[in-house]
Short mmCIF file of C-alpha atoms and ligand atoms in Angstrom, two decimals:
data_model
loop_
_atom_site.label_atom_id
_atom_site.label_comp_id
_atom_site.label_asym_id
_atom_site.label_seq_id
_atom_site.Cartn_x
_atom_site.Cartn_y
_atom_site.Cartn_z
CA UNK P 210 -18.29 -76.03 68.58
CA UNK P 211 -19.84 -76.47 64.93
CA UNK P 212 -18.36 -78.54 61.97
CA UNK P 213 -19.63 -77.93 58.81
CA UNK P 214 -17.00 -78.03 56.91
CA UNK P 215 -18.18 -80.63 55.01
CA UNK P 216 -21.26 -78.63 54.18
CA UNK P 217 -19.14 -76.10 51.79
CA UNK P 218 -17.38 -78.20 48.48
CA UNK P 219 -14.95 -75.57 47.94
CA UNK P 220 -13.21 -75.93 51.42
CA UNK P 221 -12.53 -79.55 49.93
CA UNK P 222 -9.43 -77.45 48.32
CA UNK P 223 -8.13 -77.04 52.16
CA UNK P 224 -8.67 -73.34 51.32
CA UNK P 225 -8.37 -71.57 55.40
CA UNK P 226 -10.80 -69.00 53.92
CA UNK P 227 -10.66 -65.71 56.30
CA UNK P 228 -12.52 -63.39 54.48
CA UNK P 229 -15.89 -63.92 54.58
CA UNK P 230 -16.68 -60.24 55.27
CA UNK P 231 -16.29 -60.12 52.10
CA UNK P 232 -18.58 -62.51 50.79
CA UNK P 233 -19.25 -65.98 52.36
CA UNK P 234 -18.97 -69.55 50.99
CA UNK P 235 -22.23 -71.49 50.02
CA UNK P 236 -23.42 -74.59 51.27
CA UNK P 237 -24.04 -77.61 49.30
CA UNK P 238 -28.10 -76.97 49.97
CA UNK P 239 -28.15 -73.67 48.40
CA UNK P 240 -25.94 -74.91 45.30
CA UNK P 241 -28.84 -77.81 45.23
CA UNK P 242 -31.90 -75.41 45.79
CA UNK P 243 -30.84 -73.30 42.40
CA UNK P 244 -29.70 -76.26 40.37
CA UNK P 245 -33.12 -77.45 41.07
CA UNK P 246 -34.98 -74.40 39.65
CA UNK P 247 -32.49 -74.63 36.93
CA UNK P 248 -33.41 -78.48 36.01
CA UNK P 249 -36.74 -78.52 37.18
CA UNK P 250 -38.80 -75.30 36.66
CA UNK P 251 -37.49 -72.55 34.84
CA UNK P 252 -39.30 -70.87 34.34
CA UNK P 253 -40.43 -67.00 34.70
CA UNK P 254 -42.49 -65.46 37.73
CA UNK P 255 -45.85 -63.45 38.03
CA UNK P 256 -46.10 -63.50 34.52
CA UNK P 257 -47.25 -66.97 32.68
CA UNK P 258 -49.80 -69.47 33.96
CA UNK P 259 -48.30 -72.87 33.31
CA UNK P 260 -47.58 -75.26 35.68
CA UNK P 261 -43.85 -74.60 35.91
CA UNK P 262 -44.32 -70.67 35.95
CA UNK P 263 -46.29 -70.64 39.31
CA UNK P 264 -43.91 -73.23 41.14
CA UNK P 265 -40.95 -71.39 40.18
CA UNK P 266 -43.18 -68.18 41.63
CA UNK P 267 -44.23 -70.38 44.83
CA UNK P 268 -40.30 -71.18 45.33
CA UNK P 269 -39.68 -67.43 45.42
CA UNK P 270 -42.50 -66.49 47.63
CA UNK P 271 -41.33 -69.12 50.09
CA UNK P 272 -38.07 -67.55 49.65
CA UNK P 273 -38.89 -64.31 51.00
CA UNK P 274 -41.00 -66.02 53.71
CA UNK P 275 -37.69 -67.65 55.09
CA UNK P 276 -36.16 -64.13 54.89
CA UNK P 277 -39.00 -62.49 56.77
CA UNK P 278 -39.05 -65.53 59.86
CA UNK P 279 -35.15 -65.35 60.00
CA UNK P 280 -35.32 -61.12 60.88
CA UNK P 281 -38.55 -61.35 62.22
CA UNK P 282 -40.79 -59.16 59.23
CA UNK P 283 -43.52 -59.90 57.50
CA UNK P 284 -43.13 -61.46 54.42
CA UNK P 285 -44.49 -58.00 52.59
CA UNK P 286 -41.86 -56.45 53.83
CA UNK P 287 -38.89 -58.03 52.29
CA UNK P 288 -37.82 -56.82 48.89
CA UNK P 289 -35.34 -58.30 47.11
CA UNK P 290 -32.95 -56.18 45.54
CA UNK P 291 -29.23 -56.98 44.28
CA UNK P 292 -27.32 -56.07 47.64
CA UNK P 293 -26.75 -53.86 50.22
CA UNK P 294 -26.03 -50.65 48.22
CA UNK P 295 -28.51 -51.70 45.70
CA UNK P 296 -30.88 -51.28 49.15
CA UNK P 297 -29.28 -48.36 50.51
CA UNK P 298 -29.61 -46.43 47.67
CA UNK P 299 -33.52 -46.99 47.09
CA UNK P 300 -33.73 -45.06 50.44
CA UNK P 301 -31.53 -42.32 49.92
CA UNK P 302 -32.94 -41.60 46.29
CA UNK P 303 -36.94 -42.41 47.67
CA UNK P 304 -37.31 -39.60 50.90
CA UNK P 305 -38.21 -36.24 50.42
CA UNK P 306 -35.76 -33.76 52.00
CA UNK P 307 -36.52 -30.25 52.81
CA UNK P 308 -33.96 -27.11 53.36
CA UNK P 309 -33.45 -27.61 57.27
CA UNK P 310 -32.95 -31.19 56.85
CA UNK P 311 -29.93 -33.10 58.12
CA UNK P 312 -28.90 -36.87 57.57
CA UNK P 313 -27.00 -38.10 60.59
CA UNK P 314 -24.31 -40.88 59.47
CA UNK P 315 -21.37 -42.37 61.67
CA UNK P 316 -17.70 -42.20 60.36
CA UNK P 317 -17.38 -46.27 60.53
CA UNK P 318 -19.51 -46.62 57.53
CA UNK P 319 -18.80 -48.66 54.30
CA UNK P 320 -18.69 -46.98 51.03
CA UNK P 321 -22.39 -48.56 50.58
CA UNK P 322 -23.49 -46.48 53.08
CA UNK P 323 -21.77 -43.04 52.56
CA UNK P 324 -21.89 -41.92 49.41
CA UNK P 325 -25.64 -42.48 49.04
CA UNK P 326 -26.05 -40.17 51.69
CA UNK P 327 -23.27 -37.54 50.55
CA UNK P 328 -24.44 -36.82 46.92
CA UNK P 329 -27.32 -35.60 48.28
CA UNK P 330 -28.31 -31.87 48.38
CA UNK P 331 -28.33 -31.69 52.39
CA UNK P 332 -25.88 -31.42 55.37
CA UNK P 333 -24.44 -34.68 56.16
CA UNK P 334 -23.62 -35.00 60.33
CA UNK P 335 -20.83 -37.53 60.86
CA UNK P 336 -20.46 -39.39 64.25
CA UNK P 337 -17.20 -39.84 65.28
CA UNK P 338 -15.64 -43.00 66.93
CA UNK P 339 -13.19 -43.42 69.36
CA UNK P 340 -9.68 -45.47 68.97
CA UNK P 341 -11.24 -48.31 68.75
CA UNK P 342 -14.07 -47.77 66.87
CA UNK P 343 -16.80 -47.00 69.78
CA UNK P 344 -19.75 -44.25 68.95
CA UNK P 345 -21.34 -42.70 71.95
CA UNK P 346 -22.26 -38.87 71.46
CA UNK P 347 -25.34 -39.22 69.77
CA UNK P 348 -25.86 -35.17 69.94
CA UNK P 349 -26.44 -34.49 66.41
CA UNK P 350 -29.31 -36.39 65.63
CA UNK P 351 -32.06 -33.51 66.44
CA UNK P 352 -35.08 -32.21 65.29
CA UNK P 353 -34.12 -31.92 61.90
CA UNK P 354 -32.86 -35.08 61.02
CA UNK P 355 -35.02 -36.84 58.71
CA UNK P 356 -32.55 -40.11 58.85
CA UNK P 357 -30.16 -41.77 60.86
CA UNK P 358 -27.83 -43.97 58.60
CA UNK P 359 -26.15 -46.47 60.42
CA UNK P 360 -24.18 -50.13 59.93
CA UNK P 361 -25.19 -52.42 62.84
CA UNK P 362 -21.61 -53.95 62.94
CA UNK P 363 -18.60 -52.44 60.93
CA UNK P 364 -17.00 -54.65 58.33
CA UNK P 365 -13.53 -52.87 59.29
CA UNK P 366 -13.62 -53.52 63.11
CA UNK P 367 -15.91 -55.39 63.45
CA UNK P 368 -17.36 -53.25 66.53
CA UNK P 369 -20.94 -53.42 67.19
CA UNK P 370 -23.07 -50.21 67.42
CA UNK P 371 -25.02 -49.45 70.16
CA UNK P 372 -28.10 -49.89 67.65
CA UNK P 373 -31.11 -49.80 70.06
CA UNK P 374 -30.51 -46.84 71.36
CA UNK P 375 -29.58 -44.86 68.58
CA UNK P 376 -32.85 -45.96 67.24
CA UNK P 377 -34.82 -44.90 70.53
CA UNK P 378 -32.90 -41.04 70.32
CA UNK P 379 -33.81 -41.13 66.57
CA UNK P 380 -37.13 -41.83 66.82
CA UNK P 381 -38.01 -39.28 69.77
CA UNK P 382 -36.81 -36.96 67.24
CA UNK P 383 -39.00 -38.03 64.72
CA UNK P 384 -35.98 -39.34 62.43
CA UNK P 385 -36.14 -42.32 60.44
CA UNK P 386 -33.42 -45.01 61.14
CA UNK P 387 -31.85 -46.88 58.33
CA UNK P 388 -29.46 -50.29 59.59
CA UNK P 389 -27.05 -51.18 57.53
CA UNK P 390 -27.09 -54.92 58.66
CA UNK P 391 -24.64 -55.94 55.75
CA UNK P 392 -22.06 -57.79 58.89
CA UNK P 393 -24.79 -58.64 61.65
CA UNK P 394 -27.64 -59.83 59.24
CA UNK P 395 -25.21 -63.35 58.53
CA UNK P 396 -23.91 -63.62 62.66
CA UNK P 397 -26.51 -63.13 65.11
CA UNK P 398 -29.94 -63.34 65.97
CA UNK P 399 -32.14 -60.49 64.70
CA UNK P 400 -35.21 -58.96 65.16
CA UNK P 401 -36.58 -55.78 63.07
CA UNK P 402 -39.47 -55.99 65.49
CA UNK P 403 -37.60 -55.53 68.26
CA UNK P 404 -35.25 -53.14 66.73
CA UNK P 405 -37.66 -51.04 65.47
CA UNK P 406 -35.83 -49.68 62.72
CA UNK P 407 -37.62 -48.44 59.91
CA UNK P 408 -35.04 -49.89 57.21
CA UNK P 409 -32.79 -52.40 57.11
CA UNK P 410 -30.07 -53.61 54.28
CA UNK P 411 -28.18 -56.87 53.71
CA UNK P 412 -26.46 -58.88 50.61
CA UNK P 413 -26.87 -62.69 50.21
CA UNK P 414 -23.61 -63.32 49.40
CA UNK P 415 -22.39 -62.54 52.96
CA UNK P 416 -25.02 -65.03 54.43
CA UNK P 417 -24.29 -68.59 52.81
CA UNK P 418 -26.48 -67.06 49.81
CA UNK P 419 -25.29 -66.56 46.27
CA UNK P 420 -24.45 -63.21 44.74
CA UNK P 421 -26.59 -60.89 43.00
CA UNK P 422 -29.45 -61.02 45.67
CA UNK P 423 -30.11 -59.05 48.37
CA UNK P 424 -32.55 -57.64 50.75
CA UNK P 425 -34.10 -54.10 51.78
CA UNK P 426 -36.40 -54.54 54.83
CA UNK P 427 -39.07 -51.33 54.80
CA UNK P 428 -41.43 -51.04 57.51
CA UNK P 429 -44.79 -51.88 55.92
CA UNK P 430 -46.73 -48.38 56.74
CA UNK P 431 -43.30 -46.81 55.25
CA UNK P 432 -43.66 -48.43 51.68
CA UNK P 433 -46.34 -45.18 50.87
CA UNK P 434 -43.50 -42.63 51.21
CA UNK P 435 -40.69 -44.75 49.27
CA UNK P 436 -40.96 -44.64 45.68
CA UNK P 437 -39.05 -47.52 43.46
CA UNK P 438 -35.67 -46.88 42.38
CA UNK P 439 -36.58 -48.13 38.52
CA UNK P 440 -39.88 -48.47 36.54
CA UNK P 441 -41.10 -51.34 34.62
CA UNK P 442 -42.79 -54.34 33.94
CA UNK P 443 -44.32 -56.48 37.55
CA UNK P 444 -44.64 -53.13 39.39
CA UNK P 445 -47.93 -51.85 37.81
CA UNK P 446 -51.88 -52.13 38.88
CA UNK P 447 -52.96 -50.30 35.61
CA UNK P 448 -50.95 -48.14 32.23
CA UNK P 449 -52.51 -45.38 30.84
CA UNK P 450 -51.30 -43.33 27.88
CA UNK P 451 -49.22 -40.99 30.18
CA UNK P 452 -49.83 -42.41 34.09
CA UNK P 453 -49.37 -45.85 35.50
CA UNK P 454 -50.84 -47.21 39.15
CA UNK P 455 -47.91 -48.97 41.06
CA UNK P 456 -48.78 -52.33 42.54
CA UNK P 457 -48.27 -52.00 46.61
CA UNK P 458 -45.75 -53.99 48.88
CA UNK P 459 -42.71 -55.92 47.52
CA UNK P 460 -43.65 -55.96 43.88
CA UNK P 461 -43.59 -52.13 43.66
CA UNK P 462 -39.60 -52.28 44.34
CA UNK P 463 -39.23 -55.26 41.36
CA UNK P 464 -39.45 -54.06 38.18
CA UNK P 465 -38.27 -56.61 35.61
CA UNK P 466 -37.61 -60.21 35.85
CA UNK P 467 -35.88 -60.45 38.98
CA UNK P 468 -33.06 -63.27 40.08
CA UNK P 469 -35.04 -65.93 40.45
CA UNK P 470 -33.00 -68.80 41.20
CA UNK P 471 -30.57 -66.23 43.78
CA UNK P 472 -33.86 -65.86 45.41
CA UNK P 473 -34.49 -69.42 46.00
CA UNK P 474 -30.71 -70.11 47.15
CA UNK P 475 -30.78 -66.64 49.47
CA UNK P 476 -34.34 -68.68 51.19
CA UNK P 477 -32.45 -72.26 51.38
CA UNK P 478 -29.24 -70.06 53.08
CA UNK P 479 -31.67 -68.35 55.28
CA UNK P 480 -32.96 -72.06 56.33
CA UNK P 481 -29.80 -73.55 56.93
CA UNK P 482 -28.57 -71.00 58.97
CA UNK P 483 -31.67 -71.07 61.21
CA UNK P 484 -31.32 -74.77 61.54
CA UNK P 485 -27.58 -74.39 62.93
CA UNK P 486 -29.07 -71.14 65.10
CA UNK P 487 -28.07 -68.14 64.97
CA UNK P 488 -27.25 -68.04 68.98
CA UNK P 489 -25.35 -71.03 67.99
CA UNK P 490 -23.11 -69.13 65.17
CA UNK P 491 -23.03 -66.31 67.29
CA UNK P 492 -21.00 -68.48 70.20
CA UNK P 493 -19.22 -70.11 67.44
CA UNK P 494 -17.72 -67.38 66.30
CA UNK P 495 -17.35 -65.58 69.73
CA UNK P 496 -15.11 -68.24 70.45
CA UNK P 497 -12.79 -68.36 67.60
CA UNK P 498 -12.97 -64.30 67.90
CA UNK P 499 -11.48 -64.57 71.27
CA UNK P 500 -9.08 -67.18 70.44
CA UNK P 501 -7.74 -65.22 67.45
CA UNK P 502 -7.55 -62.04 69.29
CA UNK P 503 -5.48 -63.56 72.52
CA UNK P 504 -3.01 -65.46 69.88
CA UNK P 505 -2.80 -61.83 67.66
CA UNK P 506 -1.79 -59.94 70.80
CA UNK P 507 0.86 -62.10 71.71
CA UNK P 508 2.52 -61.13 68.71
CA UNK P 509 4.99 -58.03 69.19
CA UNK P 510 4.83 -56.53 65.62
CA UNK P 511 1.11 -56.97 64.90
CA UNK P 512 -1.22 -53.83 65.42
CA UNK P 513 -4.27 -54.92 66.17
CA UNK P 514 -7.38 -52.54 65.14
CA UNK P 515 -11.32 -52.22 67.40
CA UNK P 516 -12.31 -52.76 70.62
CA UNK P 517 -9.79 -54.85 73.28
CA UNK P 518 -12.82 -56.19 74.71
CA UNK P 519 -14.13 -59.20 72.52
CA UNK P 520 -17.21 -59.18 73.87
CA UNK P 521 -17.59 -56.08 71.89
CA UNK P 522 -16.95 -57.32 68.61
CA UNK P 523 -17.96 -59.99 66.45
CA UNK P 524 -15.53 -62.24 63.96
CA UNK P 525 -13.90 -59.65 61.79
CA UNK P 526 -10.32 -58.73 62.93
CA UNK P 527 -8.23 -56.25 61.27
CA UNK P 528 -4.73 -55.74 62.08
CA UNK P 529 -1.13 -54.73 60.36
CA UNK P 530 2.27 -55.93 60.98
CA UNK P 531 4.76 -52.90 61.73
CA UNK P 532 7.15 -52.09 59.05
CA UNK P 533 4.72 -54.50 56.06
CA UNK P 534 1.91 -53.10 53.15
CA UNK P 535 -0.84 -55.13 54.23
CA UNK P 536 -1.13 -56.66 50.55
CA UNK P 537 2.19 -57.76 51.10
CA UNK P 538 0.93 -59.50 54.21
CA UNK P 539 -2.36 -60.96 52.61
CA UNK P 540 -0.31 -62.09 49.71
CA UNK P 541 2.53 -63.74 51.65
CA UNK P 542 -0.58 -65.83 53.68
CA UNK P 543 -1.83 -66.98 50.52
CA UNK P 544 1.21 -67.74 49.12
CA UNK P 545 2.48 -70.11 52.27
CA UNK P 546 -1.08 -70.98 53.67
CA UNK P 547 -3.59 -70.80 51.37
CA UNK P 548 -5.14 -68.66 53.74
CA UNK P 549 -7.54 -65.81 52.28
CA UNK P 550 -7.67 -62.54 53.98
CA UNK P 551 -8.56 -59.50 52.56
CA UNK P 552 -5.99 -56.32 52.20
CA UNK P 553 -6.45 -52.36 51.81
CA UNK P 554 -9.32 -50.09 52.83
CA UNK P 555 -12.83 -52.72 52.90
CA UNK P 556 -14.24 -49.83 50.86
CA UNK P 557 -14.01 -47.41 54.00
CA UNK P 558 -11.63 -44.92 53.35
CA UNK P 559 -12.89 -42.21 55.68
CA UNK P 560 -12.44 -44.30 58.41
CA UNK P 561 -8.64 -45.55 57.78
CA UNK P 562 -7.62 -42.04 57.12
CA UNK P 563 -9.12 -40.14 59.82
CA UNK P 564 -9.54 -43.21 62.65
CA UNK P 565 -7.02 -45.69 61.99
CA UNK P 566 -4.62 -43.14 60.51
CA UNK P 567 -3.54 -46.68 58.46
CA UNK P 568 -2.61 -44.87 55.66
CA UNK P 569 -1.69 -48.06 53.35
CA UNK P 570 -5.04 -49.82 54.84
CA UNK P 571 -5.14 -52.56 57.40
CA UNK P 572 -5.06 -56.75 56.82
CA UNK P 573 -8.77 -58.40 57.83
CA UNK P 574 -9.53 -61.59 58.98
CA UNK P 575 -13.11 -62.82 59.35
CA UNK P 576 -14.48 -65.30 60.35
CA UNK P 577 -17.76 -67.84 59.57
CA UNK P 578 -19.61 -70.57 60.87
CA UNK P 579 -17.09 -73.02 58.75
CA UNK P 580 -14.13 -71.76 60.71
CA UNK P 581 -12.68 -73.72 63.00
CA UNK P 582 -9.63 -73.68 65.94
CA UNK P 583 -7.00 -75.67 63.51
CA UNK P 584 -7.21 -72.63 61.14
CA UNK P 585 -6.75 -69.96 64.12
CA UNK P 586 -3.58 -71.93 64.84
CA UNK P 587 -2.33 -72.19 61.21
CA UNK P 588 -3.25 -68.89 60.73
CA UNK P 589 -0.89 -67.07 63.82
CA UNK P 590 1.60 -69.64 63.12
CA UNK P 591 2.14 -68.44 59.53
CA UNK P 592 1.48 -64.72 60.83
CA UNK P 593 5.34 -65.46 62.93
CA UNK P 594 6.54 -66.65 59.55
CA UNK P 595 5.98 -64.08 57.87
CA UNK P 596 7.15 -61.55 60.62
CA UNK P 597 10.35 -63.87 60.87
CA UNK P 598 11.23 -63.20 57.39
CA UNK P 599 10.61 -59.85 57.54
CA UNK P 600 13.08 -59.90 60.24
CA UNK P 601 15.78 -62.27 58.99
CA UNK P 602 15.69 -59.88 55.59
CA UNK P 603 16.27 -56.78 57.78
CA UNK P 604 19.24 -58.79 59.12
CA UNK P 605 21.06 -59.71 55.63
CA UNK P 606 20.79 -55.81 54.63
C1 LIG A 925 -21.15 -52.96 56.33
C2 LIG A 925 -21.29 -53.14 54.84
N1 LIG A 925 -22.19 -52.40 54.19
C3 LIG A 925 -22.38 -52.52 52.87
C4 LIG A 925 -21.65 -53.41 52.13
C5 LIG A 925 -21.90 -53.51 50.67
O1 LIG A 925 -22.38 -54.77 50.34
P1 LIG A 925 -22.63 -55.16 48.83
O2 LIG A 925 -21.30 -55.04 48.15
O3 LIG A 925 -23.09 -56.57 48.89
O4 LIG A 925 -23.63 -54.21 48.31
C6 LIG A 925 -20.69 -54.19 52.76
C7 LIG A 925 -19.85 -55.12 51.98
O5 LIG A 925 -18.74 -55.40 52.32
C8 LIG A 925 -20.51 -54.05 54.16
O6 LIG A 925 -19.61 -54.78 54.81
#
């Protein structure tokens, strides 16, 4: 089991913080690595040739070093960008389409990775899921698809997709593969290499990193056919009167000065969590998963969302309790607990209304690496509060 509690200040507050779907805590390292830019050598990158300017540039090309060795890239093939959708969108606005094109998409997807893909001029295929949240008709990805747009793990129910194999059917029909790796990226050991997949998005924030950083993973003999999302300065070779030469590999995609000091912190998260392991996190939060999900079930008046089987999921548990609004619920845990959950749709509507059919939303828990058993057990036990007071107030009407 792993305790690092101690390695996140704000859980000093005995915050039982359940919602780091949402975005994660940071570690005391990461806080250090940016204050240390901040004190040391701020300075700007790829632009002045003082002393403190090309440190501050070294930190940030180290940083996207640790990036590429924790996914397994090469280093010219991480961009940073702001987050996930910031990444997503660079795709969907950089390929060519043509009339008979089709983008294939799955109906578990965040927002992020939906309306990218909708807004644009050409049919949009949706995969369907089962009840709990399982894809496995893979039938209309054909010829014609130019990209398959998938998350890796859903932030609703937490299900895992069957990722490698969508990729294989993709690819034999000469469609790119976009992962949205937004919920697997922070949990579990991977490997674009491996994978295969042609593009891959995450946000910072979710992995121990700070906001406002994020990354977009392009295959290196891809970067030709994807154009940057904005112009400006740090992207050019050469400026003419009307034409300028783009720079090639990561640079292209950074116009202006980028977030330095988020970069360094995103490389010092992407360090720490390879010195815990990500098998290691993985088990950790398989575990608590497990533990969560046995306690849940025990529990007449909770519906629990995803897959039965917790070997098919990973840490993120949504549920409702009959009869409650699920702000209600997430307020009320708060309130007694100081336990933070997260309430409503997760920004994916289609999927509540036409899976879920939880019209009001759902409740979701998820979990970290800084989770630990004693929170499982505070959490269910104030989960039967709550569900006792609904009851007793049923009674006195
Ligand atoms: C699966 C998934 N994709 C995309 C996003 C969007 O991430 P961001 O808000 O960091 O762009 C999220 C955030 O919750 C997510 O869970």
């Amino acid at each position: 089991m792993l305790n690092l509690r101690k390695d996140f200040p704000i859980l000093e507050n005995n915050y039982i913080y359940l919602d780091s779907a949402a975005t994660s805590l940071t570690p005391n390292c990461v806080i250090e690595a940016m204050l240390e830019y901040y004190n040391n050598f701020r300075a700007n990158i790829g632009r002045s040739i003082y002393k403190i300017a090309n440190k501050a540039l070294e930190a940030y090309e180290e940083a996207r070093n640790n990036i590429a060795k924790l996914i397994n890239a090469k280093s010219n093939e991480i961009i940073f960008v702001r987050n996930t959708t910031e990444a997503i969108n660079i795709i969907a606005n950089g390929l060519e389409f043509n009339k008979e094109n089709n983008i294939v998409t799955t109906i578990l997807e965040h927002h992020s990775n939906y309306l990218p893909w909708i807004k644009i001029n050409i049919p949009v295929r949706i995969i369907m899921c089962d009840n709990e949240g399982e894809i496995s008709d893979f039938s209309l990805i054909d010829k014609n698809t130019k990209i398959v747009a998938i998350t890796h793990v859903s932030n609703v129910l937490g299900v895992k997709t069957p990722i490698k194999e969508i990729i294989k059917i993709a690819h034999e029909n000469n469609a790119f593969v976009l992962v949205d790796g937004a919920q697997s990226v922070p949990h579990m050991k991977i490997d674009v290499k491996e994978l295969d997949c042609d593009f891959m998005a995450f946000s910072g924030h979710k992995m121990c990193g700070p906001t406002g950083i994020g990354v977009l993973y392009i295959k290196e003999e891809l970067q030709e056919i994807i154009p940057p999302l904005i112009l400006g300065g740090g992207i050019i070779e050469d400026v003419d009167i009307n034409s300028f030469i783009l720079r090639k590999g990561p640079e292209k995609y950074e116009a202006g000065t980028p977030a330095i000091a988020e970069a360094i912190g995103l490389g010092e998260a992407a360090l720490y969590l390879m010195k815990i392991g990500m098998n290691n996190i993985e088990e950790h939060e398989k575990y608590l998963t497990r533990k969560l999900l046995e306690k849940l079930n025990e529990i007449d008046d909770v519906i629990i969302y995803g897959p039965k089987d917790p070997s098919k999921r990973t840490g993120i548990v949504s549920f409702n309790i009959r009869g409650m609004d699920p702000n209600d619920v997430a307020e009320k845990l708060d309130k007694i607990a100081n336990i933070m959950v997260r309430s409503g749709f997760h920004c994916a509507i289609p999927l509540h209304k036409y899976i879920l059919k939880a019209y009001e939303g759902t409740v979701r828990a998820s979990l970290y690496l800084y989770n630990n058993i004693d929170e499982i057990e505070i959490f269910i036990e104030t989960i039967r509060k709550i569900i006792n007071g609904k009851l007793n107030k049923n009674k006195s009407q």
